[in-house]
Coordinates of C-alpha atoms in Angstrom, one line a residue:
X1 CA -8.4 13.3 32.9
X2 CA -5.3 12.0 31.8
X3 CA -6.1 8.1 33.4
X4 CA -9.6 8.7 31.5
X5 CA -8.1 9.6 28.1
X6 CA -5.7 6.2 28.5
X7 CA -8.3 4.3 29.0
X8 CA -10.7 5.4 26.2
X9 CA -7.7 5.7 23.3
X10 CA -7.1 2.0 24.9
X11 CA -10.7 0.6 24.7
X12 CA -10.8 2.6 21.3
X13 CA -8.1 1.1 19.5
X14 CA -9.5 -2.3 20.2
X15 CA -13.0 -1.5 19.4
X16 CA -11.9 -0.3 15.8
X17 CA -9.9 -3.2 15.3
X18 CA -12.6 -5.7 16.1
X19 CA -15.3 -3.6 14.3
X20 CA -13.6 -3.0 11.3
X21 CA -12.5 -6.6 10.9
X22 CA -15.2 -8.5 12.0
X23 CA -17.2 -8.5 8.6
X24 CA -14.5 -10.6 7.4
X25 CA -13.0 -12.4 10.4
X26 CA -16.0 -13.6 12.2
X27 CA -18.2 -14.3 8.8
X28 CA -15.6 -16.8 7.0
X29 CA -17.3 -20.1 6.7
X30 CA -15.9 -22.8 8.3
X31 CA -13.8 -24.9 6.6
X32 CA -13.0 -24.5 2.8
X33 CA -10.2 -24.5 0.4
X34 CA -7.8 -22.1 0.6
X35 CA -7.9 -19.5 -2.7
X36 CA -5.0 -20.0 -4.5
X37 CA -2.6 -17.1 -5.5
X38 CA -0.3 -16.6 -8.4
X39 CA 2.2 -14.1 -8.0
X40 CA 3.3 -11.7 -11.4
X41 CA 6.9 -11.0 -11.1
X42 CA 9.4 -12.6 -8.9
X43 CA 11.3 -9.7 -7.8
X44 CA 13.0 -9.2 -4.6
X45 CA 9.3 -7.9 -2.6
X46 CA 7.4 -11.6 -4.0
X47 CA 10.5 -13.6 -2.9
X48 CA 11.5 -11.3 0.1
X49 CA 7.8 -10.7 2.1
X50 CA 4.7 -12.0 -0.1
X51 CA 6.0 -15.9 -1.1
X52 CA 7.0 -15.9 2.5
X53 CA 3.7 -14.1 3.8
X54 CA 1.7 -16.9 1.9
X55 CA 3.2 -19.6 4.0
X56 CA 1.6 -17.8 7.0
X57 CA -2.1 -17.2 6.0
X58 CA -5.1 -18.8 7.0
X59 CA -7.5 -18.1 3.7
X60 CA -5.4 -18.6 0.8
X61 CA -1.5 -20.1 -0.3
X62 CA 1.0 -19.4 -2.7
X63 CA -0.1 -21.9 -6.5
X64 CA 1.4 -20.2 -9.0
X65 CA 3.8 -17.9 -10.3
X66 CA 4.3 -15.9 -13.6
X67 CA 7.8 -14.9 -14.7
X68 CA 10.0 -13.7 -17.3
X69 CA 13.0 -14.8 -15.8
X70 CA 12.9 -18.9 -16.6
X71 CA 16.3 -19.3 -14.8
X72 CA 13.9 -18.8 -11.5
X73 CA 11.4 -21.5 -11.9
X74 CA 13.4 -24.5 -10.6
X75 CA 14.1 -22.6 -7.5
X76 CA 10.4 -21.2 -6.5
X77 CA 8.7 -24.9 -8.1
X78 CA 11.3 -26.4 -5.7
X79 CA 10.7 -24.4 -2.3
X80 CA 7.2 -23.6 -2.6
X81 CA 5.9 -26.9 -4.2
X82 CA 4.6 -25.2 -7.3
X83 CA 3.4 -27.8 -10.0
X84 CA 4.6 -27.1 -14.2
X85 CA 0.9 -26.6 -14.7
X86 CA 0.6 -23.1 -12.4
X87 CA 4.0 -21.9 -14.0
X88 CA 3.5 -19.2 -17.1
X89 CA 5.8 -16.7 -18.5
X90 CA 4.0 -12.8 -19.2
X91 CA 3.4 -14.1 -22.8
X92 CA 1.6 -17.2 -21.7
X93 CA -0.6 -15.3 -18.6
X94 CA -3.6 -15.1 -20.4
X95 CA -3.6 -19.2 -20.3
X96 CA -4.6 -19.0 -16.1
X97 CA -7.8 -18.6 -17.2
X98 CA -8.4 -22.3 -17.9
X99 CA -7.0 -22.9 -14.3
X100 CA -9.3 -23.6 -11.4
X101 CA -6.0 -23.6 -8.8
X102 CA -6.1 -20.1 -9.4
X103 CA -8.4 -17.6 -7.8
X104 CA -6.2 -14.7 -7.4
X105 CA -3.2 -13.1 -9.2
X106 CA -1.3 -10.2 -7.2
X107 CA 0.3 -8.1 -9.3
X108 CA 3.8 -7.5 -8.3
X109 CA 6.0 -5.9 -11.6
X110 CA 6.9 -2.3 -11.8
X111 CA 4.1 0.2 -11.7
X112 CA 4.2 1.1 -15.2
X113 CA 3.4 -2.5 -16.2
X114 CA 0.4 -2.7 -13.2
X115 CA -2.6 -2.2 -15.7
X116 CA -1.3 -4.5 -18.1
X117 CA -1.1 -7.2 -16.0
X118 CA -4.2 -6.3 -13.9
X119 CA -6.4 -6.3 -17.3
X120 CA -5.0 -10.1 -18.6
X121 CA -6.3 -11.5 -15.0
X122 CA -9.2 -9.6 -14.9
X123 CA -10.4 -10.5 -18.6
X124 CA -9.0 -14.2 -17.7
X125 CA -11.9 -14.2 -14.6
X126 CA -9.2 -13.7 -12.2
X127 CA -9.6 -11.9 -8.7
X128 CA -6.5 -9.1 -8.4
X129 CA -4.5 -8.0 -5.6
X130 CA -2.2 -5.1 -7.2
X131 CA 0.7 -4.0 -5.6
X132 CA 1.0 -0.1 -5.2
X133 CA 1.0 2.1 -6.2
X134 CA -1.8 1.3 -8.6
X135 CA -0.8 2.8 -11.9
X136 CA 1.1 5.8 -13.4
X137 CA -2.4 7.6 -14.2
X138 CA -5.6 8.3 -12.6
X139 CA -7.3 7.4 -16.3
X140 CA -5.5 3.9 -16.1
X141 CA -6.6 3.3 -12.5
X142 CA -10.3 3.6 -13.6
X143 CA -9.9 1.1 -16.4
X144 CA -8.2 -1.1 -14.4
X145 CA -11.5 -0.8 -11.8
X146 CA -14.1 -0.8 -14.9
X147 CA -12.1 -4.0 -16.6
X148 CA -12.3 -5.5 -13.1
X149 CA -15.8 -4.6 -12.0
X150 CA -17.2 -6.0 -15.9
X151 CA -15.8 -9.3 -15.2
X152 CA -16.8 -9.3 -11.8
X153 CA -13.5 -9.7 -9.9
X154 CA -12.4 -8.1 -7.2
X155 CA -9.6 -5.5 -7.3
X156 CA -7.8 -5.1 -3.6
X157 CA -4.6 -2.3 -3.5
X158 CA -1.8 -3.7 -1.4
X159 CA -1.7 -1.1 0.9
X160 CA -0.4 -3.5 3.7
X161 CA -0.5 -0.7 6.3
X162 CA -4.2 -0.4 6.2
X163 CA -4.7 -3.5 7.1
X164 CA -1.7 -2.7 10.5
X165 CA -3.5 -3.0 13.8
X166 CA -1.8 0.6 15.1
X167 CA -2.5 1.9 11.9
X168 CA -6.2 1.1 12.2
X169 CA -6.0 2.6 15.4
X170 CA -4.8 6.3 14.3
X171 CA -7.5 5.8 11.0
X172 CA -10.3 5.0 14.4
X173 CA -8.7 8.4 16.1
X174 CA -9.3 10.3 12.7
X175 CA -13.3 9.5 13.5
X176 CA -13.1 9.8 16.9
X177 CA -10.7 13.1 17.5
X178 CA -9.8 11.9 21.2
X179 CA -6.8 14.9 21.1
X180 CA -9.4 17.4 19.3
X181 CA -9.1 19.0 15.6
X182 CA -6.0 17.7 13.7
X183 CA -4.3 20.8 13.3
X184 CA -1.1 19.3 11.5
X185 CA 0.6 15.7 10.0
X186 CA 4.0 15.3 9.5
X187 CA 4.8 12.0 7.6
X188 CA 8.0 11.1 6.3
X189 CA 9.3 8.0 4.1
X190 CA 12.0 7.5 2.6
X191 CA 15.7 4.9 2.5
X192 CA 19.1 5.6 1.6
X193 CA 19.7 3.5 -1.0
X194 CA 22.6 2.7 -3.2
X195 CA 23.8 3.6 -6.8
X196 CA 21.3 2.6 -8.9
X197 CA 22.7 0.3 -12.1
X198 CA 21.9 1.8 -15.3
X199 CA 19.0 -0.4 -16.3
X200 CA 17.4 0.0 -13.1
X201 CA 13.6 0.6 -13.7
X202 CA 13.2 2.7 -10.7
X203 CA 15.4 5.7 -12.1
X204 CA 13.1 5.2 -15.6
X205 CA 10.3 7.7 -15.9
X206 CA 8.3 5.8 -18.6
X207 CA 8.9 2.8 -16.2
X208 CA 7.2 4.5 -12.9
X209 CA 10.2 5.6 -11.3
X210 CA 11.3 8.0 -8.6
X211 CA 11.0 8.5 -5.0
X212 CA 7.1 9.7 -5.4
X213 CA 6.0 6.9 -7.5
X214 CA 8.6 4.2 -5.1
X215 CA 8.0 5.7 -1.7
X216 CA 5.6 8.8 -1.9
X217 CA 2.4 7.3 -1.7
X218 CA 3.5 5.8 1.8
X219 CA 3.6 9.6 3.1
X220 CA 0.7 10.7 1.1
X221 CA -1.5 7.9 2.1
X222 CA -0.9 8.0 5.6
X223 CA -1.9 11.7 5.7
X224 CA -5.0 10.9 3.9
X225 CA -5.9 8.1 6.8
X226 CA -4.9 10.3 9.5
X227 CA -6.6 12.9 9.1
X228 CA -9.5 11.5 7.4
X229 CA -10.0 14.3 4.6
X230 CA -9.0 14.4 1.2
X231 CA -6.7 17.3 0.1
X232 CA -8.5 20.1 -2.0
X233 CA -4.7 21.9 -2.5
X234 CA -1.0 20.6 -2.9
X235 CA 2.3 22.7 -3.0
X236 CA 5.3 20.7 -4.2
X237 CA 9.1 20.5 -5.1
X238 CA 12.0 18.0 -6.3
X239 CA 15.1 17.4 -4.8
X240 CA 18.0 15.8 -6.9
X241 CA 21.4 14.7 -5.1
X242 CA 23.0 13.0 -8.0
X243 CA 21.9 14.3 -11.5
X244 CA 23.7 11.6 -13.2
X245 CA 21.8 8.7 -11.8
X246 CA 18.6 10.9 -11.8
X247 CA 18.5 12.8 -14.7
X248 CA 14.7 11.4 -15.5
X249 CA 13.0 11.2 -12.1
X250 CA 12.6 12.5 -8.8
X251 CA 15.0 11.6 -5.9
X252 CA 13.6 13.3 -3.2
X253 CA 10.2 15.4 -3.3
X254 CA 8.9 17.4 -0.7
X255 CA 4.6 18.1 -0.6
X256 CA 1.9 20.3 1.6
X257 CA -1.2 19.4 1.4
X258 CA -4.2 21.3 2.6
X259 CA -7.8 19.7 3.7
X260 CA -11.0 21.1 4.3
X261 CA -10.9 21.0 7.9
X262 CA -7.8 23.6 8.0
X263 CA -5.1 20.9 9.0
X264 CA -2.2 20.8 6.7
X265 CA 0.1 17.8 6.1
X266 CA 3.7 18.3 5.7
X267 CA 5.3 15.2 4.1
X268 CA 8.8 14.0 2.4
X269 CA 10.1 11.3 0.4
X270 CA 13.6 10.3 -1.0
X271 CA 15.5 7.3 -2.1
X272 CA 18.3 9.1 -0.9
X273 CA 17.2 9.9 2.9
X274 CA 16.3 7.2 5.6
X275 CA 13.0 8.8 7.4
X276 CA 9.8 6.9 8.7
X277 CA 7.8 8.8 10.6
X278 CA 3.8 9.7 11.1
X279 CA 2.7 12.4 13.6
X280 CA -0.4 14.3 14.2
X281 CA -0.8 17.6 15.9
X282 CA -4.1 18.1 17.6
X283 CA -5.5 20.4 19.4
X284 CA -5.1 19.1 23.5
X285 CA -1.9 16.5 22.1
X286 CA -0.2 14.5 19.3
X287 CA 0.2 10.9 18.7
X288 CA 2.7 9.3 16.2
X289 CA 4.2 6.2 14.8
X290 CA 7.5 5.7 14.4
X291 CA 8.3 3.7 12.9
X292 CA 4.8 4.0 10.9
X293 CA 6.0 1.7 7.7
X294 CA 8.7 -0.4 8.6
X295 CA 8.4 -4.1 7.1
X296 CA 9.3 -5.1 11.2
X297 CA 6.9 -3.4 12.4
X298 CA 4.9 -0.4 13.6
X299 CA 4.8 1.0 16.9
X300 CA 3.9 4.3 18.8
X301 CA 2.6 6.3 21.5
X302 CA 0.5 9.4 22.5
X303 CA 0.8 12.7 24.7
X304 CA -1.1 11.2 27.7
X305 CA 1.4 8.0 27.4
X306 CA -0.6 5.0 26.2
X307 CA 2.0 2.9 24.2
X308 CA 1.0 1.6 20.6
X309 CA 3.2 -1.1 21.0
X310 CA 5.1 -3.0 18.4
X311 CA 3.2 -5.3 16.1
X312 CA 4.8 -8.7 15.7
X313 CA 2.2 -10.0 13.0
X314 CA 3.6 -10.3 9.8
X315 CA 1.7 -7.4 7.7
X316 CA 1.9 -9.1 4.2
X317 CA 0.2 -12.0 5.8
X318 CA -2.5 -10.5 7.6
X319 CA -3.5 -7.8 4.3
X320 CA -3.7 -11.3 1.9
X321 CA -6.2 -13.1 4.6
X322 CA -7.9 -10.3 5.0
X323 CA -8.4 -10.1 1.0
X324 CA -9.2 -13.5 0.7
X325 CA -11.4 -13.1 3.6
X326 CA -13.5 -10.4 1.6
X327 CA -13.3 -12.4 -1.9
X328 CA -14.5 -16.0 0.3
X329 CA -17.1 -13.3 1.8
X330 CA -18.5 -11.6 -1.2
X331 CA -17.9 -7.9 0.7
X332 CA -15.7 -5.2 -0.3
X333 CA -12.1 -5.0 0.2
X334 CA -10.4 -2.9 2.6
X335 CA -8.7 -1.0 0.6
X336 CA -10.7 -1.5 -3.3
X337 CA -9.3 0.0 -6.6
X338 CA -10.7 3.6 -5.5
X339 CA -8.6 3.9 -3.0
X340 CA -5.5 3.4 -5.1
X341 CA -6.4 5.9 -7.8
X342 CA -7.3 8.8 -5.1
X343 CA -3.8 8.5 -4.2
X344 CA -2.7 8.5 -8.1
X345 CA -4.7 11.2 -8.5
X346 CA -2.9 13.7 -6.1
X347 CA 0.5 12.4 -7.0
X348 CA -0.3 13.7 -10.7
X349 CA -1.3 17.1 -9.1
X350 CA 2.1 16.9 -7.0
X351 CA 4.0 16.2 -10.2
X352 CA 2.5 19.7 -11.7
X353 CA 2.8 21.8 -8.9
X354 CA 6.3 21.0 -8.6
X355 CA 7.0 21.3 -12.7
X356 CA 5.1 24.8 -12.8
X357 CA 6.7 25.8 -9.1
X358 CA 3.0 26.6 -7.9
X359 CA 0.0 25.8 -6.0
X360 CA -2.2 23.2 -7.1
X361 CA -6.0 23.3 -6.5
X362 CA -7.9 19.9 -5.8
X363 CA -11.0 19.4 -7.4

């Protein structure tokens, strides 16, 4: 029984990888030019893993960039080749309509500025790739999928995990139940991170900031893709460590969330607490990743011993192909604008269970 079950979660994980890729993977026509992307923001996650990601892809390279920071150009325009033509500041954006280098802008400022930016490519004819998560509000994820779905652009979450091969694999076991009924998911992420300065935007509510807007929907996500349910209640609390740095936001919160099935999901987030962790509790055995979100990469195993080893692909790289892949394609993302604002959803549900101390009932 135990060689049998190997041998199926083996065959299985490969099957869901190569069926749930293959719309865009074995359907790109052969050869054309790569779509070109401008990146919004220049922060430390464009210069640290997308700029570099870019240089990896197969469907689409880095053309342009939009900063505020002008003391950056030089620097980018000299590494990455980028001509004066595909450089705009946030007051000139609007401009990249009237440029055919561009097919895509990935939005990559702080999650209080995502619609914003999303709306001045989208209006400008502009495919977007929006960093998560998607938006402070549920109401502005939904104009940032109408203004997107009007001009007939396509609107892809980065959700780089999703697009993970051993995370595909536990979203195939979600389908497939090879352990039985989910009866429990533990996920956990979270960093210890420094002092904040002052003007940091991630300890600025009206900004997006906190461990549940920063790190949360990593935990909350993953429990929605493992156990393939949505959450119909949520039970929350905050955690704060140091009250003078985060006296506006959240630096640790703690959520359970309940699914129709029965399972329950008991997750955890801090900016003050390293954790990465994903497990499932089935009914005849578990399986976790761990670590499940690491930039690195993922790895795992299961009860009856079959290793999820170690991706070395870099993650950025393979989510951007495979957006590009599904623009070049004309089919739907893998993770669309939906997607995104389920998540936002249930973290504005989290935020009122933990303000009113209560339960809080999913509709």
């Amino acid at each position: 029984m135990s060689f049998n079950r190997r041998r199926f979660l083996s065959w299985a994980g490969s099957a869901s990888l190569l069926a749930n890729t293959q719309t865009l993977w074995a359907n790109a026509p052969a050869p054309r030019r790569k779509l070109g992307v401008a990146l919004v923001g220049l922060g430390s996650y464009s210069q640290g893993q997308l700029a570099p990601a870019l240089q990896l892809t197969s469907h689409c390279e880095l053309r342009g960039i939009v900063t505020g920071s002008p003391d950056k150009i030089p620097r980018w325009q000299q590494q990455y080749g980028i001509k004066d033509s595909n450089v705009y500041s946030y007051e000139t954006m609007h401009e990249i309509a009237n440029n055919p280098d561009i097919d895509v802008v990935y939005v990559v400022v702080p999650t209080s500025l995502h619609k914003k930016y999303t709306l001045i490519a989208a209006n400008a004819g502009k495919h977007v790739w929006c960093e998560k998560p998607m938006a402070l509000t549920a109401d502005d994820c939904q104009i940032m999928i109408d203004t997107c779905a009007r001009n007939k652009v396509q609107l892809a979450i980065g959700y780089r995990l999703q697009h993970e091969p051993n995370t595909r694999t536990l979203m195939q076991y979600a389908k497939q139940r090879p352990f039985g009924a989910i009866k429990q998911v533990v996920a956990r992420a979270g960093y210890k991170g420094g002092a904040p300065s002052a003007d940091d935007w991630r300890i600025q509510k009206a900004m997006g900031g906190g461990a549940m807007y920063d790190m949360g929907v990593y935990p909350l996500n993953a429990a929605r893709y493992t156990t393939g349910e949505e959450p119909i209640a949520v039970t929350a609390r905050h955690k704060i460590y140091r009250p003078k740095t985060f006296s506006e936001v959240d630096e640790a919160t703690f959520f359970e969330l309940e699914f129709p099935s029965g399972a329950r999901a008991e997750c955890a987030t801090s900016v003050y607490e390293s954790m990465n962790t994903l497990r499932a509790d089935c009914e005849n055995g578990w399986y976790k990743l761990e670590p499940f979100q690491s930039y690195s990469g993922v790895r795992g195993e299961t009860s009856d011993g079959t290793q999820l080893v170690k991706t070395v692909e870099h993650q950025q790289a393979r989510q951007m192909d495979d957006d590009a892949l599904a623009i070049i394609n004309q089919v739907e993302p893998l993770v669309p604008g939906i997607e995104g604002q389920k998540d936002i959803r249930i973290v504005e549900a989290i935020f009122e269970s933990a303000k009113n101390q209560s339960r809080r009932v999913l509709i």
